[in-house]
């Protein structure tokens, strides 16, 4: 809520990219090989991409921008967009799945909010240090290479598959497809709130946040 401090937000994004090595990494192909590379941290510079427009124009622009900015075969493959209005700003952050999981998606809003607040207030952010994603991956690969046939996890999986006749068990419900075929993907969407209820819910959430922060 409030006008966006563009310089502070740029500093927050710079700190965010500096903290997370995966945001500065991408994929490079060479023949049949696929390598992941990392670039050094550098300041984030904002760019004005669009001026005032109606709702349909903004929606189409954001859909195209977010889709193009999260292509996993290109770098960078994450994008941050702000929609600024008098008195308020909406921040949209989108990633290719190679950069995030469910936990990091939950942590990102709080982390960016804290980094931005620290930049605005001229203070150090209250965040624990984070490790290297690539160093973690090397450790995981090394650990996997040390596992042999006699490892307890391998022995347990062998027993489980043997009990299932050498195959993974079927889904416990009848999906109406023959063995070996995939069930078609289906999505269900249900509107829970109309625009007026959503606005009221947002105000309640803001009031609760303000009370917790003491503002």
mmCIF file of C-alpha atoms in Angstrom:
data_model
loop_
_atom_site.group_PDB
_atom_site.id
_atom_site.type_symbol
_atom_site.label_atom_id
_atom_site.label_comp_id
_atom_site.label_asym_id
_atom_site.label_seq_id
_atom_site.Cartn_x
_atom_site.Cartn_y
_atom_site.Cartn_z
ATOM 1 C CA UNK A 1 0.000 0.000 0.000
ATOM 2 C CA UNK A 2 1.319 3.466 -0.885
ATOM 3 C CA UNK A 3 3.469 4.908 -3.632
ATOM 4 C CA UNK A 4 6.358 2.728 -4.759
ATOM 5 C CA UNK A 5 9.869 3.890 -3.848
ATOM 6 C CA UNK A 6 11.485 2.775 -7.095
ATOM 7 C CA UNK A 7 15.077 3.150 -5.872
ATOM 8 C CA UNK A 8 14.394 1.189 -2.680
ATOM 9 C CA UNK A 9 12.543 -1.514 -4.590
ATOM 10 C CA UNK A 10 15.473 -1.868 -6.980
ATOM 11 C CA UNK A 11 17.800 -2.230 -3.984
ATOM 12 C CA UNK A 12 15.477 -4.875 -2.516
ATOM 13 C CA UNK A 13 15.503 -6.875 -5.752
ATOM 14 C CA UNK A 14 19.293 -6.581 -5.967
ATOM 15 C CA UNK A 15 19.630 -7.933 -2.416
ATOM 16 C CA UNK A 16 17.128 -10.686 -3.185
ATOM 17 C CA UNK A 17 19.032 -11.852 -6.270
ATOM 18 C CA UNK A 18 22.297 -11.638 -4.350
ATOM 19 C CA UNK A 19 20.885 -13.876 -1.605
ATOM 20 C CA UNK A 20 19.602 -16.606 -3.924
ATOM 21 C CA UNK A 21 22.157 -18.096 -6.279
ATOM 22 C CA UNK A 22 19.501 -19.968 -8.227
ATOM 23 C CA UNK A 23 17.974 -16.661 -9.397
ATOM 24 C CA UNK A 24 21.312 -15.854 -11.013
ATOM 25 C CA UNK A 25 21.634 -19.212 -12.713
ATOM 26 C CA UNK A 26 20.428 -20.642 -15.983
ATOM 27 C CA UNK A 27 20.887 -23.563 -18.363
ATOM 28 C CA UNK A 28 23.302 -23.841 -21.255
ATOM 29 C CA UNK A 29 23.126 -26.638 -23.810
ATOM 30 C CA UNK A 30 26.055 -28.027 -25.743
ATOM 31 C CA UNK A 31 25.226 -31.010 -27.906
ATOM 32 C CA UNK A 32 23.616 -33.572 -25.619
ATOM 33 C CA UNK A 33 24.911 -31.946 -22.423
ATOM 34 C CA UNK A 34 22.953 -29.579 -20.210
ATOM 35 C CA UNK A 35 24.975 -27.372 -17.877
ATOM 36 C CA UNK A 36 23.782 -24.944 -15.236
ATOM 37 C CA UNK A 37 25.724 -21.692 -14.945
ATOM 38 C CA UNK A 38 25.771 -18.874 -12.394
ATOM 39 C CA UNK A 39 26.424 -15.183 -13.027
ATOM 40 C CA UNK A 40 27.843 -12.703 -10.541
ATOM 41 C CA UNK A 41 25.434 -10.387 -8.665
ATOM 42 C CA UNK A 42 24.763 -7.010 -10.262
ATOM 43 C CA UNK A 43 22.391 -4.105 -9.503
ATOM 44 C CA UNK A 44 18.802 -4.484 -10.681
ATOM 45 C CA UNK A 45 17.631 -1.634 -12.900
ATOM 46 C CA UNK A 46 13.916 -1.051 -13.454
ATOM 47 C CA UNK A 47 12.357 -0.363 -16.838
ATOM 48 C CA UNK A 48 9.027 1.312 -17.561
ATOM 49 C CA UNK A 49 7.249 -1.076 -19.914
ATOM 50 C CA UNK A 50 3.776 0.430 -20.211
ATOM 51 C CA UNK A 51 1.823 3.538 -19.389
ATOM 52 C CA UNK A 52 -1.817 3.933 -18.332
ATOM 53 C CA UNK A 53 -4.159 1.476 -20.014
ATOM 54 C CA UNK A 54 -7.534 -0.117 -19.486
ATOM 55 C CA UNK A 55 -8.000 -3.367 -17.579
ATOM 56 C CA UNK A 56 -8.052 -5.599 -20.666
ATOM 57 C CA UNK A 57 -4.822 -4.088 -21.998
ATOM 58 C CA UNK A 58 -3.049 -4.530 -18.645
ATOM 59 C CA UNK A 59 -4.249 -8.137 -18.338
ATOM 60 C CA UNK A 60 -3.062 -9.065 -21.821
ATOM 61 C CA UNK A 61 0.260 -7.290 -21.288
ATOM 62 C CA UNK A 62 0.916 -9.040 -17.974
ATOM 63 C CA UNK A 63 -0.020 -12.454 -19.354
ATOM 64 C CA UNK A 64 2.409 -12.062 -22.262
ATOM 65 C CA UNK A 65 5.155 -10.532 -20.114
ATOM 66 C CA UNK A 66 5.015 -13.170 -17.372
ATOM 67 C CA UNK A 67 4.829 -16.037 -19.858
ATOM 68 C CA UNK A 68 7.789 -14.761 -21.881
ATOM 69 C CA UNK A 69 9.847 -13.994 -18.775
ATOM 70 C CA UNK A 70 9.588 -17.491 -17.291
ATOM 71 C CA UNK A 71 10.851 -19.585 -20.199
ATOM 72 C CA UNK A 72 13.028 -22.262 -18.589
ATOM 73 C CA UNK A 73 15.264 -22.479 -21.678
ATOM 74 C CA UNK A 74 16.303 -18.829 -21.405
ATOM 75 C CA UNK A 75 17.976 -16.657 -18.818
ATOM 76 C CA UNK A 76 16.809 -14.936 -16.776
ATOM 77 C CA UNK A 77 13.741 -17.109 -16.291
ATOM 78 C CA UNK A 78 12.072 -15.160 -13.528
ATOM 79 C CA UNK A 79 10.398 -11.776 -13.807
ATOM 80 C CA UNK A 80 9.154 -9.066 -11.449
ATOM 81 C CA UNK A 81 6.519 -6.591 -12.609
ATOM 82 C CA UNK A 82 4.912 -3.726 -10.702
ATOM 83 C CA UNK A 83 1.549 -2.193 -11.472
ATOM 84 C CA UNK A 84 1.549 1.285 -9.957
ATOM 85 C CA UNK A 85 -1.549 3.318 -9.175
ATOM 86 C CA UNK A 86 -2.100 6.469 -7.117
ATOM 87 C CA UNK A 87 -1.810 5.338 -3.513
ATOM 88 C CA UNK A 88 -1.023 1.664 -4.122
ATOM 89 C CA UNK A 89 1.260 -0.732 -6.005
ATOM 90 C CA UNK A 90 0.821 -4.379 -6.976
ATOM 91 C CA UNK A 91 3.959 -6.507 -7.283
ATOM 92 C CA UNK A 92 3.856 -9.634 -9.452
ATOM 93 C CA UNK A 93 6.668 -12.187 -9.277
ATOM 94 C CA UNK A 94 6.814 -15.216 -11.605
ATOM 95 C CA UNK A 95 9.381 -18.004 -11.951
ATOM 96 C CA UNK A 96 10.254 -21.046 -13.949
ATOM 97 C CA UNK A 97 9.875 -24.069 -11.661
ATOM 98 C CA UNK A 98 13.637 -24.716 -11.820
ATOM 99 C CA UNK A 99 14.047 -21.772 -9.409
ATOM 100 C CA UNK A 100 11.336 -22.352 -6.843
ATOM 101 C CA UNK A 101 9.307 -24.901 -4.945
ATOM 102 C CA UNK A 102 6.262 -24.600 -2.718
ATOM 103 C CA UNK A 103 8.261 -23.487 0.313
ATOM 104 C CA UNK A 104 10.123 -20.717 -1.494
ATOM 105 C CA UNK A 105 6.870 -19.460 -3.028
ATOM 106 C CA UNK A 106 5.496 -19.039 0.484
ATOM 107 C CA UNK A 107 8.653 -17.306 1.694
ATOM 108 C CA UNK A 108 9.093 -14.907 -1.234
ATOM 109 C CA UNK A 109 6.393 -12.304 -0.341
ATOM 110 C CA UNK A 110 7.688 -11.945 3.222
ATOM 111 C CA UNK A 111 11.303 -11.791 2.076
ATOM 112 C CA UNK A 112 10.691 -9.092 -0.545
ATOM 113 C CA UNK A 113 8.542 -7.123 1.915
ATOM 114 C CA UNK A 114 11.321 -7.201 4.509
ATOM 115 C CA UNK A 115 14.052 -6.310 2.010
ATOM 116 C CA UNK A 116 11.986 -3.424 0.669
ATOM 117 C CA UNK A 117 11.157 -2.160 4.148
ATOM 118 C CA UNK A 118 14.829 -2.292 5.083
ATOM 119 C CA UNK A 119 15.818 -0.362 1.949
ATOM 120 C CA UNK A 120 13.164 2.289 2.606
ATOM 121 C CA UNK A 121 14.153 2.594 6.261
ATOM 122 C CA UNK A 122 17.908 2.567 5.635
ATOM 123 C CA UNK A 123 18.489 -0.446 7.905
ATOM 124 C CA UNK A 124 19.851 -3.973 7.602
ATOM 125 C CA UNK A 125 17.195 -6.582 6.755
ATOM 126 C CA UNK A 126 16.283 -9.089 9.445
ATOM 127 C CA UNK A 127 16.981 -12.261 7.486
ATOM 128 C CA UNK A 128 19.038 -15.355 8.162
ATOM 129 C CA UNK A 129 21.769 -16.205 5.685
ATOM 130 C CA UNK A 130 20.919 -18.645 2.907
ATOM 131 C CA UNK A 131 23.091 -21.376 1.430
ATOM 132 C CA UNK A 132 24.147 -22.086 -2.129
ATOM 133 C CA UNK A 133 21.614 -24.012 -4.180
ATOM 134 C CA UNK A 134 24.335 -25.338 -6.470
ATOM 135 C CA UNK A 135 26.515 -26.427 -3.537
ATOM 136 C CA UNK A 136 23.494 -28.217 -2.097
ATOM 137 C CA UNK A 137 22.910 -29.973 -5.434
ATOM 138 C CA UNK A 138 26.511 -31.167 -5.551
ATOM 139 C CA UNK A 139 26.158 -32.539 -2.022
ATOM 140 C CA UNK A 140 22.933 -34.340 -2.942
ATOM 141 C CA UNK A 141 24.542 -35.873 -6.023
ATOM 142 C CA UNK A 142 27.572 -36.999 -4.037
ATOM 143 C CA UNK A 143 25.342 -38.553 -1.383
ATOM 144 C CA UNK A 144 23.299 -40.386 -4.036
ATOM 145 C CA UNK A 145 26.453 -41.810 -5.632
ATOM 146 C CA UNK A 146 27.481 -43.331 -2.293
ATOM 147 C CA UNK A 147 24.243 -45.335 -1.953
ATOM 148 C CA UNK A 148 24.498 -49.004 -2.897
ATOM 149 C CA UNK A 149 22.179 -51.986 -3.164
ATOM 150 C CA UNK A 150 22.491 -52.677 0.576
ATOM 151 C CA UNK A 151 21.374 -49.206 1.677
ATOM 152 C CA UNK A 152 18.318 -49.454 3.997
ATOM 153 C CA UNK A 153 16.241 -47.186 1.747
ATOM 154 C CA UNK A 154 17.004 -49.298 -1.339
ATOM 155 C CA UNK A 155 16.287 -52.524 0.546
ATOM 156 C CA UNK A 156 12.935 -51.140 1.736
ATOM 157 C CA UNK A 157 11.922 -50.039 -1.773
ATOM 158 C CA UNK A 158 12.883 -53.452 -3.165
ATOM 159 C CA UNK A 159 10.689 -55.132 -0.572
ATOM 160 C CA UNK A 160 7.814 -52.751 -1.303
ATOM 161 C CA UNK A 161 7.975 -53.344 -5.076
ATOM 162 C CA UNK A 162 8.262 -57.104 -4.586
ATOM 163 C CA UNK A 163 5.114 -57.054 -2.452
ATOM 164 C CA UNK A 164 3.352 -55.186 -5.299
ATOM 165 C CA UNK A 165 4.327 -57.755 -7.925
ATOM 166 C CA UNK A 166 7.294 -55.783 -9.225
ATOM 167 C CA UNK A 167 5.297 -52.679 -10.132
ATOM 168 C CA UNK A 168 4.146 -49.556 -8.375
ATOM 169 C CA UNK A 169 0.635 -49.935 -6.944
ATOM 170 C CA UNK A 170 -2.324 -48.571 -8.842
ATOM 171 C CA UNK A 171 -4.219 -45.537 -7.683
ATOM 172 C CA UNK A 172 -6.742 -46.780 -5.090
ATOM 173 C CA UNK A 173 -9.736 -45.429 -7.043
ATOM 174 C CA UNK A 174 -10.937 -46.508 -10.487
ATOM 175 C CA UNK A 175 -9.914 -43.765 -12.930
ATOM 176 C CA UNK A 176 -11.581 -45.438 -15.893
ATOM 177 C CA UNK A 177 -8.363 -45.947 -17.887
ATOM 178 C CA UNK A 178 -6.613 -49.209 -18.898
ATOM 179 C CA UNK A 179 -3.425 -50.318 -17.154
ATOM 180 C CA UNK A 180 -0.427 -48.375 -18.425
ATOM 181 C CA UNK A 181 -2.468 -45.451 -19.757
ATOM 182 C CA UNK A 182 -2.419 -42.003 -18.217
ATOM 183 C CA UNK A 183 -5.564 -40.380 -16.894
ATOM 184 C CA UNK A 184 -6.327 -37.058 -18.607
ATOM 185 C CA UNK A 185 -5.484 -34.018 -16.545
ATOM 186 C CA UNK A 186 -8.503 -32.152 -15.256
ATOM 187 C CA UNK A 187 -8.814 -28.866 -13.399
ATOM 188 C CA UNK A 188 -11.652 -27.627 -11.251
ATOM 189 C CA UNK A 189 -12.270 -23.943 -10.667
ATOM 190 C CA UNK A 190 -14.855 -22.531 -8.317
ATOM 191 C CA UNK A 191 -15.406 -18.865 -7.489
ATOM 192 C CA UNK A 192 -15.493 -18.372 -3.725
ATOM 193 C CA UNK A 193 -15.836 -14.596 -3.512
ATOM 194 C CA UNK A 194 -17.325 -11.947 -5.764
ATOM 195 C CA UNK A 195 -15.395 -8.658 -6.236
ATOM 196 C CA UNK A 196 -17.170 -6.986 -3.310
ATOM 197 C CA UNK A 197 -16.530 -9.879 -0.910
ATOM 198 C CA UNK A 198 -12.889 -10.061 -2.077
ATOM 199 C CA UNK A 199 -12.417 -6.332 -1.373
ATOM 200 C CA UNK A 200 -13.929 -6.749 2.106
ATOM 201 C CA UNK A 201 -11.681 -9.763 2.790
ATOM 202 C CA UNK A 202 -8.634 -7.742 1.699
ATOM 203 C CA UNK A 203 -9.520 -4.915 4.082
ATOM 204 C CA UNK A 204 -9.862 -7.369 6.976
ATOM 205 C CA UNK A 205 -6.444 -8.860 6.171
ATOM 206 C CA UNK A 206 -4.862 -5.406 5.964
ATOM 207 C CA UNK A 207 -6.372 -4.423 9.324
ATOM 208 C CA UNK A 208 -5.006 -7.592 10.941
ATOM 209 C CA UNK A 209 -1.562 -6.973 9.425
ATOM 210 C CA UNK A 210 -1.546 -3.373 10.645
ATOM 211 C CA UNK A 211 -2.472 -4.455 14.181
ATOM 212 C CA UNK A 212 0.347 -7.049 14.245
ATOM 213 C CA UNK A 213 2.916 -4.561 12.959
ATOM 214 C CA UNK A 214 1.727 -1.891 15.380
ATOM 215 C CA UNK A 215 1.105 0.657 12.645
#
